[in-house]
Coordinates of C-alpha atoms in Angstrom, one line a residue:
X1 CA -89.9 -21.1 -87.7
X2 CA -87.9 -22.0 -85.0
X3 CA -84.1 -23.5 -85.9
X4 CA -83.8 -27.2 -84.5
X5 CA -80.0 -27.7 -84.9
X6 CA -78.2 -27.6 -81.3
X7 CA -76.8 -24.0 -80.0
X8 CA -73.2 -24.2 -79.4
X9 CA -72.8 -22.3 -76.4
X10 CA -70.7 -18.9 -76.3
X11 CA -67.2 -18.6 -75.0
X12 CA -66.6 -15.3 -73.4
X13 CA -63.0 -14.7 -74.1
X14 CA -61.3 -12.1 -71.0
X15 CA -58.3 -10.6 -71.9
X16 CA -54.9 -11.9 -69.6
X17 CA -53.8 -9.5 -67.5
X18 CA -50.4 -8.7 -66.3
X19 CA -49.5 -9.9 -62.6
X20 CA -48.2 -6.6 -60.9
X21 CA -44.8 -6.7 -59.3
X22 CA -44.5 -5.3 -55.8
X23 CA -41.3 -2.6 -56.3
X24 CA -38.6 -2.8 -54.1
X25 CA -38.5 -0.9 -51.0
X26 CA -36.0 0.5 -48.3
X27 CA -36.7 -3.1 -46.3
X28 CA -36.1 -5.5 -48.9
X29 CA -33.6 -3.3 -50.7
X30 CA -30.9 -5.6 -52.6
X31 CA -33.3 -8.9 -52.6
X32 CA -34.4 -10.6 -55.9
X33 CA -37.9 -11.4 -55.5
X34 CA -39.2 -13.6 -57.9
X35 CA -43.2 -13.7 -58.8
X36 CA -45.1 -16.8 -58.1
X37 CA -45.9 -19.2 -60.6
X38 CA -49.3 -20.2 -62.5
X39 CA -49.0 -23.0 -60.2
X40 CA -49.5 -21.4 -57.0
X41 CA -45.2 -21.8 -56.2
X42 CA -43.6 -19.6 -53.5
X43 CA -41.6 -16.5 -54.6
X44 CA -37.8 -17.3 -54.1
X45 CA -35.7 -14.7 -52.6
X46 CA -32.5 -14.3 -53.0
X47 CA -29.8 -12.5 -50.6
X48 CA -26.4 -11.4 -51.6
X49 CA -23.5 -12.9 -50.4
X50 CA -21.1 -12.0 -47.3
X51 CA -17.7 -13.4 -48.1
X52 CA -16.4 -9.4 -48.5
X53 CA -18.0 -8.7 -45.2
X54 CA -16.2 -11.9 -42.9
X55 CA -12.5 -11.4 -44.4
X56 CA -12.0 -7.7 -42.5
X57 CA -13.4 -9.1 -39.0
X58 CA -10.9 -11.7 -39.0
X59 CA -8.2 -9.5 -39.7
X60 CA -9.0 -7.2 -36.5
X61 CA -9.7 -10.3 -34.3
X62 CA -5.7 -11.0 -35.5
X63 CA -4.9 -7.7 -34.9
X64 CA -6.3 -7.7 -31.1
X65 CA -4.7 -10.7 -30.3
X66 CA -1.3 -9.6 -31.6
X67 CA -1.8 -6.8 -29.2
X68 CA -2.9 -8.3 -26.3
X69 CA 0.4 -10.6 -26.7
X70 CA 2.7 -7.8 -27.2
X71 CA 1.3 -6.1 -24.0
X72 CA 1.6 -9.5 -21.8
X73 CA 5.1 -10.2 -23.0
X74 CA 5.6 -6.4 -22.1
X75 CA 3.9 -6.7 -18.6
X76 CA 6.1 -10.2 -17.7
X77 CA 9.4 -7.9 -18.9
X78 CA 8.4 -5.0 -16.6
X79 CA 7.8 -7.4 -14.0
X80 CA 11.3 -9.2 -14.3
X81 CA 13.3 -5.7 -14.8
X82 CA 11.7 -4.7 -11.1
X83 CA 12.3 -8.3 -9.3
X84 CA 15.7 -7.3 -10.6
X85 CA 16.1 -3.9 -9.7
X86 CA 14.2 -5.0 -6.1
X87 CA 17.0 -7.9 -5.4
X88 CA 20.0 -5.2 -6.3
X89 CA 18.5 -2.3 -3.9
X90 CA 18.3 -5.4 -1.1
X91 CA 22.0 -5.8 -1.9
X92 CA 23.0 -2.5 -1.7
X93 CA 20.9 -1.7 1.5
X94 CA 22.9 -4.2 3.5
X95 CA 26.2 -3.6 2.2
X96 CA 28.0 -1.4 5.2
X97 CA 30.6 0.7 3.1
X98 CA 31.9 1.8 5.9
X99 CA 32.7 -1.4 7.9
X100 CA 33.9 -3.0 4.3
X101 CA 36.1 0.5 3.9
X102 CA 37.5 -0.5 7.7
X103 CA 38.2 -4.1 7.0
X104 CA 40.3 -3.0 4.1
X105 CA 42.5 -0.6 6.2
X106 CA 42.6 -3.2 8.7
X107 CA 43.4 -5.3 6.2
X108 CA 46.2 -3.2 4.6
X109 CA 47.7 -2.2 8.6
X110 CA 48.2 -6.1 9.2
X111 CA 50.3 -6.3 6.2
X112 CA 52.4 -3.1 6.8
X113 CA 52.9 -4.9 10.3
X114 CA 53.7 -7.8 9.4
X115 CA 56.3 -6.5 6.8
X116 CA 57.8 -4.5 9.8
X117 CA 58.2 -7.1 12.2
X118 CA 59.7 -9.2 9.2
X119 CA 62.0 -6.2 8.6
X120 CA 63.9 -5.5 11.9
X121 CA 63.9 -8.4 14.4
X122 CA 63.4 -6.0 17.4
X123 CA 60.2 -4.1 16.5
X124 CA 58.4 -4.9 19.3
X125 CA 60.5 -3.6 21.7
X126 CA 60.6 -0.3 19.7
X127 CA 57.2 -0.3 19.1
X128 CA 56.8 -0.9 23.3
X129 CA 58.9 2.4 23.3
X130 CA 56.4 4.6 22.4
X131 CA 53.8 3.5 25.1
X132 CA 53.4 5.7 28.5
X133 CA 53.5 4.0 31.7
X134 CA 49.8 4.3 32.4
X135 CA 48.6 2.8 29.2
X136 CA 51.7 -0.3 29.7
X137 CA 49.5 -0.9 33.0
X138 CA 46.1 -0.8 31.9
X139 CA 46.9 -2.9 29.1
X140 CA 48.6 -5.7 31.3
X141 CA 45.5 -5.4 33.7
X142 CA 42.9 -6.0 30.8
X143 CA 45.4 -8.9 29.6
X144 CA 45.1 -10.3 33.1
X145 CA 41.4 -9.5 33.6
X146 CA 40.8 -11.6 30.2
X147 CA 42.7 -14.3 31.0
X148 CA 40.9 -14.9 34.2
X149 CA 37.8 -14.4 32.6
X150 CA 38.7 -17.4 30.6
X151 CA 39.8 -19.6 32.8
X152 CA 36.6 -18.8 35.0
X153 CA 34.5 -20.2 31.8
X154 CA 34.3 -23.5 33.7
X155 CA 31.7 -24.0 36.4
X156 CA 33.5 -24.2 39.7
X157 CA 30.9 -23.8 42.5
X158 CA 27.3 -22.3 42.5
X159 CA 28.4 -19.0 44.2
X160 CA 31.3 -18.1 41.7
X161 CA 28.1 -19.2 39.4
X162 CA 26.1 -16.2 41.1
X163 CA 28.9 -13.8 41.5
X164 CA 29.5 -14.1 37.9
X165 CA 25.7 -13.9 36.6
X166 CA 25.5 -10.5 38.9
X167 CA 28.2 -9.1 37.3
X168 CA 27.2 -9.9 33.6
X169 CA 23.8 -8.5 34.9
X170 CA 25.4 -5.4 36.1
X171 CA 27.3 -4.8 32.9
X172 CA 24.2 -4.8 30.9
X173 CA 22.4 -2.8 32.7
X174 CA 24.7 0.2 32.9
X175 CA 24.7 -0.8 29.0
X176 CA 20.9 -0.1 28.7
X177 CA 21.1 3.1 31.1
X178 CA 24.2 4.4 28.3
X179 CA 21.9 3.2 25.5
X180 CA 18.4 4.8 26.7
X181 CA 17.3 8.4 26.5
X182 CA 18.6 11.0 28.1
X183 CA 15.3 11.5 30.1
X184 CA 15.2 7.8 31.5
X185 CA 19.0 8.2 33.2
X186 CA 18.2 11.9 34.6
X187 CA 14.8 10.3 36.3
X188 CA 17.3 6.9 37.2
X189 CA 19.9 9.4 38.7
X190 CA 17.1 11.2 40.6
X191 CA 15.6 8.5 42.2
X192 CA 19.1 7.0 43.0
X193 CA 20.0 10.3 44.8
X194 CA 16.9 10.7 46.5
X195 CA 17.3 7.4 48.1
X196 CA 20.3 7.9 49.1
X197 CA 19.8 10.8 50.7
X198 CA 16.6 9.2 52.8
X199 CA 19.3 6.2 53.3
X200 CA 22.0 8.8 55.0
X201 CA 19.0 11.0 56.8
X202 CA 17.5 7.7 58.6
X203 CA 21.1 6.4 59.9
X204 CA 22.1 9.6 61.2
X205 CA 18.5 10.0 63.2
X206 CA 20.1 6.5 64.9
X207 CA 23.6 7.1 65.5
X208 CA 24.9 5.5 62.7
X209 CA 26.7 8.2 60.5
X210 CA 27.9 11.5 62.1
X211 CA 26.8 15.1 61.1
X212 CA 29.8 16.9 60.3
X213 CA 30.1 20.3 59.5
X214 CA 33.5 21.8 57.6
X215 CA 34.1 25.3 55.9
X216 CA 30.4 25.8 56.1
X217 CA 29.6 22.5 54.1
X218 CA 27.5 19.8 56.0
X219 CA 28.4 15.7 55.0
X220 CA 28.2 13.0 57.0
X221 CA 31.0 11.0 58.4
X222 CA 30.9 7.1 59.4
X223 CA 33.1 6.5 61.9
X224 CA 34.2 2.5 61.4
X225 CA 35.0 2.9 57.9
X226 CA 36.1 6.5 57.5
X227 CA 33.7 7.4 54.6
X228 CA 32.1 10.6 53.6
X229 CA 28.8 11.5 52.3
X230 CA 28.6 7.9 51.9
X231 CA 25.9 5.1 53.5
X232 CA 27.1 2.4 56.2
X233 CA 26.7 -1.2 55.5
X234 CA 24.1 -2.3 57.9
X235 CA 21.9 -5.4 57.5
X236 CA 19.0 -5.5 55.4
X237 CA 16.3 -3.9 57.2
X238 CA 13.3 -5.2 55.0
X239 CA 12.1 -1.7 54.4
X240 CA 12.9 -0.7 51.0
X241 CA 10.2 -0.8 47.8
X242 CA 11.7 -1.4 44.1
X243 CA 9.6 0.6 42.2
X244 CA 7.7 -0.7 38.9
X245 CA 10.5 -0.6 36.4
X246 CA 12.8 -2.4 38.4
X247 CA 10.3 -5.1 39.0
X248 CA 9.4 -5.3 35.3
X249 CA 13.3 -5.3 34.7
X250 CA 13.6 -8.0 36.7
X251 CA 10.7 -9.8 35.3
X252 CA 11.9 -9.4 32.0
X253 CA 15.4 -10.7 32.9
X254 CA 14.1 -13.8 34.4
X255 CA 12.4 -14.2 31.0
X256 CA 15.2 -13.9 29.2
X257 CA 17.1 -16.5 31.2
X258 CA 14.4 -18.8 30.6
X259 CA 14.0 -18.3 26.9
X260 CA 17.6 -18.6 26.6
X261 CA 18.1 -22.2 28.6
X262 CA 15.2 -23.6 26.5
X263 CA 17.0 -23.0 23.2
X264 CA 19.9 -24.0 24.6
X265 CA 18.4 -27.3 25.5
X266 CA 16.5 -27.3 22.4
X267 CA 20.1 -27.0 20.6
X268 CA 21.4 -29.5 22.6
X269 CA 18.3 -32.4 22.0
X270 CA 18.2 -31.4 18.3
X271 CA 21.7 -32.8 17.9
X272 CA 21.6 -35.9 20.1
X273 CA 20.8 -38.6 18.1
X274 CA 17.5 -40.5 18.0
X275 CA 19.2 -43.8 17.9
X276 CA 20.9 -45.8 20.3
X277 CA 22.4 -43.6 23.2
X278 CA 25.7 -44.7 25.1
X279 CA 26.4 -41.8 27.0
X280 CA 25.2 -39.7 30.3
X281 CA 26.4 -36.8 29.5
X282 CA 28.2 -34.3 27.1
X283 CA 31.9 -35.4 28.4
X284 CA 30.7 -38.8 28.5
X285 CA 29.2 -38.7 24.9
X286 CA 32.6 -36.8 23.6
X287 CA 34.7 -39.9 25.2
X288 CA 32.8 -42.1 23.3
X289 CA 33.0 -40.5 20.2
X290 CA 36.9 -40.2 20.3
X291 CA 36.8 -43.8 21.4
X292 CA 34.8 -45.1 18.3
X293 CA 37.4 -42.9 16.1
X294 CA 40.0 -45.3 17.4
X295 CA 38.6 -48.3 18.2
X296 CA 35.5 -48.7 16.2
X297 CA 37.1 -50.4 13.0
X298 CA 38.5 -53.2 15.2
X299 CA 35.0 -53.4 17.5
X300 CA 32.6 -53.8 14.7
X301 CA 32.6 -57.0 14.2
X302 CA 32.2 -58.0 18.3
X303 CA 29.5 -55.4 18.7
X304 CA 27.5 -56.8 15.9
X305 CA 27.3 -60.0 17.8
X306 CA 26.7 -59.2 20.7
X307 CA 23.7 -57.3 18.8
X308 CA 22.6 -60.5 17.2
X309 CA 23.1 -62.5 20.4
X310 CA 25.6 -65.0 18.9
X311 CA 28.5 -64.2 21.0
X312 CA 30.3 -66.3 22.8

Protein backbone atom coordinates (compact mmCIF):
# COMPACT_ATOMS: atom_id res chain seq x y z
CA UNK A 1 0.00 0.00 0.00
CA UNK A 2 1.31 3.08 -1.15
CA UNK A 3 2.76 5.67 1.80
CA UNK A 4 0.72 9.07 1.51
CA UNK A 5 2.85 11.28 3.82
CA UNK A 6 4.97 13.95 1.76
CA UNK A 7 8.70 12.84 0.54
CA UNK A 8 11.20 15.21 1.79
CA UNK A 9 13.48 15.56 -0.92
CA UNK A 10 17.29 14.33 -0.67
CA UNK A 11 20.20 16.72 -0.13
CA UNK A 12 23.21 15.45 -1.86
CA UNK A 13 25.97 16.69 0.31
CA UNK A 14 29.58 17.31 -2.04
CA UNK A 15 32.55 17.46 -0.10
CA UNK A 16 34.44 21.28 -0.11
CA UNK A 17 37.34 21.23 -1.80
CA UNK A 18 40.53 23.05 -1.38
CA UNK A 19 41.18 26.14 -3.81
CA UNK A 20 44.70 25.38 -5.33
CA UNK A 21 47.37 28.08 -4.91
CA UNK A 22 49.25 28.91 -8.02
CA UNK A 23 53.26 28.58 -6.64
CA UNK A 24 55.49 31.22 -7.10
CA UNK A 25 57.54 31.42 -10.06
CA UNK A 26 60.79 33.16 -11.48
CA UNK A 27 58.31 36.23 -12.67
CA UNK A 28 56.49 36.93 -9.72
CA UNK A 29 59.35 35.92 -7.40
CA UNK A 30 59.19 38.04 -4.03
CA UNK A 31 55.24 38.97 -4.47
CA UNK A 32 52.57 37.99 -1.91
CA UNK A 33 49.69 36.88 -3.76
CA UNK A 34 46.75 36.48 -1.88
CA UNK A 35 43.65 33.99 -3.08
CA UNK A 36 40.36 35.44 -3.94
CA UNK A 37 37.62 35.45 -1.71
CA UNK A 38 34.23 33.43 -1.55
CA UNK A 39 32.99 36.66 -2.71
CA UNK A 40 34.49 36.83 -6.02
CA UNK A 41 37.29 39.82 -4.52
CA UNK A 42 40.48 40.44 -6.47
CA UNK A 43 43.78 38.79 -5.24
CA UNK A 44 45.98 41.65 -3.63
CA UNK A 45 49.54 41.73 -4.46
CA UNK A 46 51.95 43.00 -2.63
CA UNK A 47 55.60 44.31 -3.64
CA UNK A 48 58.46 44.92 -1.43
CA UNK A 49 59.65 48.07 -0.68
CA UNK A 50 62.61 50.29 -2.26
CA UNK A 51 63.79 52.66 0.29
CA UNK A 52 67.39 50.43 0.45
CA UNK A 53 67.52 50.64 -3.27
CA UNK A 54 67.08 54.91 -3.62
CA UNK A 55 69.65 55.84 -0.62
CA UNK A 56 72.92 54.49 -2.82
CA UNK A 57 71.80 56.39 -6.14
CA UNK A 58 71.68 59.56 -4.38
CA UNK A 59 74.91 59.14 -2.88
CA UNK A 60 76.69 58.61 -6.50
CA UNK A 61 74.63 61.50 -8.04
CA UNK A 62 76.55 63.58 -4.87
CA UNK A 63 79.47 61.99 -5.71
CA UNK A 64 79.47 63.07 -9.61
CA UNK A 65 78.63 66.41 -8.85
CA UNK A 66 81.46 66.85 -6.40
CA UNK A 67 83.60 65.82 -9.24
CA UNK A 68 82.38 67.68 -11.87
CA UNK A 69 83.00 70.80 -9.50
CA UNK A 70 86.45 69.85 -8.50
CA UNK A 71 87.35 69.55 -12.22
CA UNK A 72 85.70 73.05 -13.29
CA UNK A 73 87.30 74.89 -10.40
CA UNK A 74 90.51 72.98 -11.66
CA UNK A 75 89.91 73.89 -15.43
CA UNK A 76 89.27 77.99 -14.35
CA UNK A 77 92.79 77.61 -12.23
CA UNK A 78 94.64 76.12 -15.26
CA UNK A 79 93.20 78.76 -17.24
CA UNK A 80 94.21 81.73 -14.88
CA UNK A 81 97.88 80.15 -14.25
CA UNK A 82 98.39 80.34 -18.35
CA UNK A 83 96.68 84.09 -18.83
CA UNK A 84 99.45 84.54 -16.27
CA UNK A 85 102.28 82.89 -17.55
CA UNK A 86 100.97 84.37 -21.23
CA UNK A 87 101.06 88.25 -19.88
CA UNK A 88 104.79 87.44 -18.25
CA UNK A 89 106.30 85.83 -21.62
CA UNK A 90 104.71 89.23 -23.42
CA UNK A 91 106.78 91.15 -20.81
CA UNK A 92 109.79 89.50 -21.22
CA UNK A 93 109.59 89.32 -25.17
CA UNK A 94 109.61 93.10 -25.26
CA UNK A 95 112.12 93.83 -22.70
CA UNK A 96 115.49 94.78 -24.82
CA UNK A 97 118.26 93.60 -22.20
CA UNK A 98 120.58 94.91 -24.14
CA UNK A 99 119.30 98.59 -24.80
CA UNK A 100 118.30 98.57 -20.84
CA UNK A 101 122.06 97.17 -20.11
CA UNK A 102 123.26 100.43 -22.48
CA UNK A 103 121.03 102.93 -20.76
CA UNK A 104 122.58 101.91 -17.50
CA UNK A 105 126.26 102.40 -18.68
CA UNK A 106 125.10 105.51 -20.26
CA UNK A 107 123.61 106.21 -17.22
CA UNK A 108 126.67 105.49 -15.01
CA UNK A 109 129.26 107.47 -17.81
CA UNK A 110 127.03 110.80 -17.25
CA UNK A 111 127.64 110.53 -13.69
CA UNK A 112 131.38 109.76 -13.80
CA UNK A 113 131.36 112.98 -16.11
CA UNK A 114 129.67 114.95 -14.36
CA UNK A 115 131.80 114.18 -11.16
CA UNK A 116 134.92 115.08 -13.41
CA UNK A 117 133.85 118.29 -14.68
CA UNK A 118 132.74 119.10 -10.97
CA UNK A 119 136.24 117.94 -9.98
CA UNK A 120 138.81 120.09 -12.02
CA UNK A 121 137.39 123.30 -13.51
CA UNK A 122 139.35 122.78 -16.78
CA UNK A 123 138.24 119.36 -17.96
CA UNK A 124 137.12 120.28 -21.03
CA UNK A 125 140.01 121.73 -22.35
CA UNK A 126 141.96 118.47 -21.31
CA UNK A 127 139.50 116.40 -22.49
CA UNK A 128 139.72 118.58 -26.08
CA UNK A 129 143.48 117.49 -25.75
CA UNK A 130 143.07 114.21 -26.69
CA UNK A 131 141.14 114.82 -30.00
CA UNK A 132 143.06 114.75 -33.50
CA UNK A 133 142.72 117.57 -35.82
CA UNK A 134 140.54 115.72 -38.27
CA UNK A 135 138.01 114.54 -35.87
CA UNK A 136 138.04 118.54 -34.10
CA UNK A 137 136.85 119.41 -37.83
CA UNK A 138 134.36 117.00 -38.63
CA UNK A 139 132.78 117.46 -35.39
CA UNK A 140 132.57 121.39 -35.81
CA UNK A 141 131.17 120.71 -39.48
CA UNK A 142 128.39 118.31 -38.13
CA UNK A 143 127.80 121.11 -35.27
CA UNK A 144 127.35 123.59 -38.12
CA UNK A 145 125.50 121.33 -40.50
CA UNK A 146 122.87 120.84 -37.47
CA UNK A 147 122.48 124.10 -36.68
CA UNK A 148 121.55 125.09 -40.14
CA UNK A 149 119.44 122.24 -40.35
CA UNK A 150 117.50 123.87 -37.58
CA UNK A 151 117.29 127.02 -38.49
CA UNK A 152 116.05 125.83 -42.05
CA UNK A 153 112.92 124.13 -40.07
CA UNK A 154 111.01 127.21 -41.07
CA UNK A 155 109.49 127.44 -44.55
CA UNK A 156 111.26 130.21 -46.47
CA UNK A 157 110.38 129.87 -50.16
CA UNK A 158 108.96 126.89 -52.24
CA UNK A 159 112.39 126.05 -53.78
CA UNK A 160 114.44 125.71 -50.49
CA UNK A 161 110.95 123.66 -49.91
CA UNK A 162 112.04 121.40 -52.94
CA UNK A 163 115.68 121.38 -52.41
CA UNK A 164 115.10 120.18 -48.99
CA UNK A 165 112.37 117.33 -49.81
CA UNK A 166 115.07 116.04 -52.60
CA UNK A 167 117.56 115.79 -50.20
CA UNK A 168 115.50 113.91 -47.40
CA UNK A 169 114.39 111.81 -50.47
CA UNK A 170 117.91 111.07 -51.37
CA UNK A 171 118.93 110.19 -47.85
CA UNK A 172 116.34 107.58 -47.68
CA UNK A 173 116.90 106.10 -50.50
CA UNK A 174 120.57 105.25 -50.15
CA UNK A 175 119.01 104.11 -46.70
CA UNK A 176 116.84 101.44 -48.41
CA UNK A 177 119.70 100.54 -51.04
CA UNK A 178 122.11 99.92 -47.47
CA UNK A 179 119.10 98.14 -45.89
CA UNK A 180 118.03 95.76 -49.06
CA UNK A 181 119.75 92.60 -50.17
CA UNK A 182 122.81 92.21 -51.42
CA UNK A 183 121.32 91.08 -54.89
CA UNK A 184 119.05 94.27 -55.30
CA UNK A 185 122.28 96.93 -54.93
CA UNK A 186 124.55 94.55 -57.32
CA UNK A 187 121.53 94.72 -60.07
CA UNK A 188 121.10 98.82 -58.84
CA UNK A 189 124.94 99.24 -59.42
CA UNK A 190 124.70 97.41 -62.70
CA UNK A 191 122.12 99.16 -64.25
CA UNK A 192 123.72 102.51 -62.94
CA UNK A 193 127.07 101.56 -64.64
CA UNK A 194 125.55 100.44 -67.75
CA UNK A 195 123.91 103.72 -68.24
CA UNK A 196 126.54 105.45 -67.62
CA UNK A 197 128.52 104.02 -69.87
CA UNK A 198 125.72 104.35 -72.86
CA UNK A 199 125.58 108.15 -71.31
CA UNK A 200 129.65 108.65 -72.04
CA UNK A 201 129.55 106.42 -75.46
CA UNK A 202 126.62 108.73 -77.07
CA UNK A 203 128.45 112.18 -76.08
CA UNK A 204 131.64 111.17 -77.34
CA UNK A 205 129.93 109.92 -80.84
CA UNK A 206 129.02 114.04 -80.82
CA UNK A 207 131.97 115.77 -79.72
CA UNK A 208 131.11 116.17 -76.35
CA UNK A 209 133.66 114.22 -74.22
CA UNK A 210 137.16 113.35 -75.72
CA UNK A 211 138.63 109.83 -76.16
CA UNK A 212 141.83 109.78 -74.32
CA UNK A 213 144.16 107.20 -74.25
CA UNK A 214 147.16 107.07 -71.35
CA UNK A 215 149.63 104.16 -70.33
CA UNK A 216 147.39 101.93 -72.36
CA UNK A 217 144.10 102.82 -70.43
CA UNK A 218 141.25 104.46 -72.54
CA UNK A 219 138.80 107.26 -70.32
CA UNK A 220 137.20 110.01 -71.51
CA UNK A 221 138.14 113.67 -70.93
CA UNK A 222 135.59 116.67 -70.97
CA UNK A 223 137.21 119.57 -71.93
CA UNK A 224 135.16 122.62 -70.06
CA UNK A 225 135.19 121.08 -66.85
CA UNK A 226 138.31 118.95 -66.74
CA UNK A 227 136.61 115.70 -65.58
CA UNK A 228 137.48 112.10 -66.24
CA UNK A 229 135.60 109.12 -66.97
CA UNK A 230 132.85 111.33 -65.92
CA UNK A 231 129.39 112.55 -68.03
CA UNK A 232 129.05 116.34 -69.10
CA UNK A 233 126.09 118.28 -67.99
CA UNK A 234 124.11 118.89 -71.07
CA UNK A 235 120.36 119.58 -71.20
CA UNK A 236 117.76 117.12 -70.81
CA UNK A 237 117.42 115.45 -73.96
CA UNK A 238 114.03 113.59 -73.30
CA UNK A 239 115.48 110.36 -74.13
CA UNK A 240 115.96 108.42 -71.06
CA UNK A 241 113.33 105.43 -69.63
CA UNK A 242 113.08 104.90 -65.71
CA UNK A 243 112.56 101.42 -65.53
CA UNK A 244 109.58 99.70 -63.38
CA UNK A 245 111.08 99.96 -59.96
CA UNK A 246 111.82 103.42 -60.13
CA UNK A 247 108.42 104.21 -61.28
CA UNK A 248 106.86 102.05 -58.56
CA UNK A 249 109.38 103.83 -56.13
CA UNK A 250 108.13 106.85 -57.15
CA UNK A 251 104.55 105.86 -56.93
CA UNK A 252 104.98 104.66 -53.63
CA UNK A 253 106.65 107.89 -52.43
CA UNK A 254 104.00 110.02 -53.63
CA UNK A 255 101.69 107.74 -51.56
CA UNK A 256 103.48 108.09 -48.73
CA UNK A 257 103.46 111.95 -48.87
CA UNK A 258 99.81 111.80 -49.28
CA UNK A 259 99.09 109.47 -46.40
CA UNK A 260 101.28 111.47 -44.35
CA UNK A 261 99.59 115.17 -45.00
CA UNK A 262 96.13 113.55 -44.37
CA UNK A 263 97.11 112.48 -40.79
CA UNK A 264 98.63 115.42 -40.38
CA UNK A 265 95.56 117.34 -41.19
CA UNK A 266 93.59 114.86 -39.49
CA UNK A 267 95.87 115.63 -36.25
CA UNK A 268 95.49 119.06 -36.80
CA UNK A 269 91.25 119.08 -37.16
CA UNK A 270 90.99 116.58 -34.26
CA UNK A 271 92.33 119.22 -31.99
CA UNK A 272 90.64 122.37 -33.16
CA UNK A 273 87.73 122.79 -31.33
CA UNK A 274 84.20 122.32 -32.47
CA UNK A 275 83.00 125.45 -30.83
CA UNK A 276 83.33 128.95 -31.60
CA UNK A 277 86.52 129.62 -33.84
CA UNK A 278 88.48 133.03 -33.60
CA UNK A 279 91.37 132.39 -35.38
CA UNK A 280 92.71 131.90 -39.31
CA UNK A 281 95.42 130.12 -38.65
CA UNK A 282 97.85 128.15 -36.27
CA UNK A 283 99.89 131.53 -35.29
CA UNK A 284 96.78 133.29 -35.19
CA UNK A 285 95.02 130.70 -32.94
CA UNK A 286 98.32 130.57 -30.59
CA UNK A 287 97.97 134.65 -30.30
CA UNK A 288 94.73 134.22 -29.14
CA UNK A 289 95.24 131.73 -26.75
CA UNK A 290 98.25 133.65 -24.97
CA UNK A 291 95.89 136.65 -25.18
CA UNK A 292 92.91 134.88 -23.28
CA UNK A 293 95.73 133.76 -20.53
CA UNK A 294 96.21 137.43 -19.90
CA UNK A 295 93.32 139.09 -20.61
CA UNK A 296 90.43 136.75 -20.41
CA UNK A 297 89.63 137.26 -16.54
CA UNK A 298 89.20 141.04 -17.13
CA UNK A 299 87.12 140.36 -20.78
CA UNK A 300 84.58 138.06 -19.44
CA UNK A 301 82.26 140.01 -18.34
CA UNK A 302 82.24 142.41 -21.79
CA UNK A 303 82.26 139.35 -24.04
CA UNK A 304 79.29 137.91 -22.33
CA UNK A 305 77.32 140.99 -23.39
CA UNK A 306 78.19 141.49 -26.31
CA UNK A 307 76.97 137.59 -26.53
CA UNK A 308 73.63 138.44 -25.07
CA UNK A 309 73.33 141.67 -27.08
CA UNK A 310 72.97 144.06 -24.08
CA UNK A 311 75.99 145.98 -24.58
CA UNK A 312 76.20 149.35 -24.74
Amino acid sequence: MADDSPTTPETAVIPAQEEEVPKATSENAGETSVPAGTDGSPRVTTSPTTTNAVAPANSAHAARLARFAALKAQSQAAKKDNRTEVLNEAKRSKTDFATEYKKAERRGDDAALKLLKESDPDFERKRAMDYTVEESENWDKRMSKKAKHKDGNAFSDYTAEASKVYKNQVKRLEKERKAGDEGGRREYMEGYAREKAELMQRQVERGVLELMEENGEVFTYDPKTGKVDTPAEEGYNFDHQPSKEAIDRLVNDLKAGERARLKKRADRGAKEDDGNVTYINHKNKQFNEKLARFYNRYTTEIRESFERGTAI
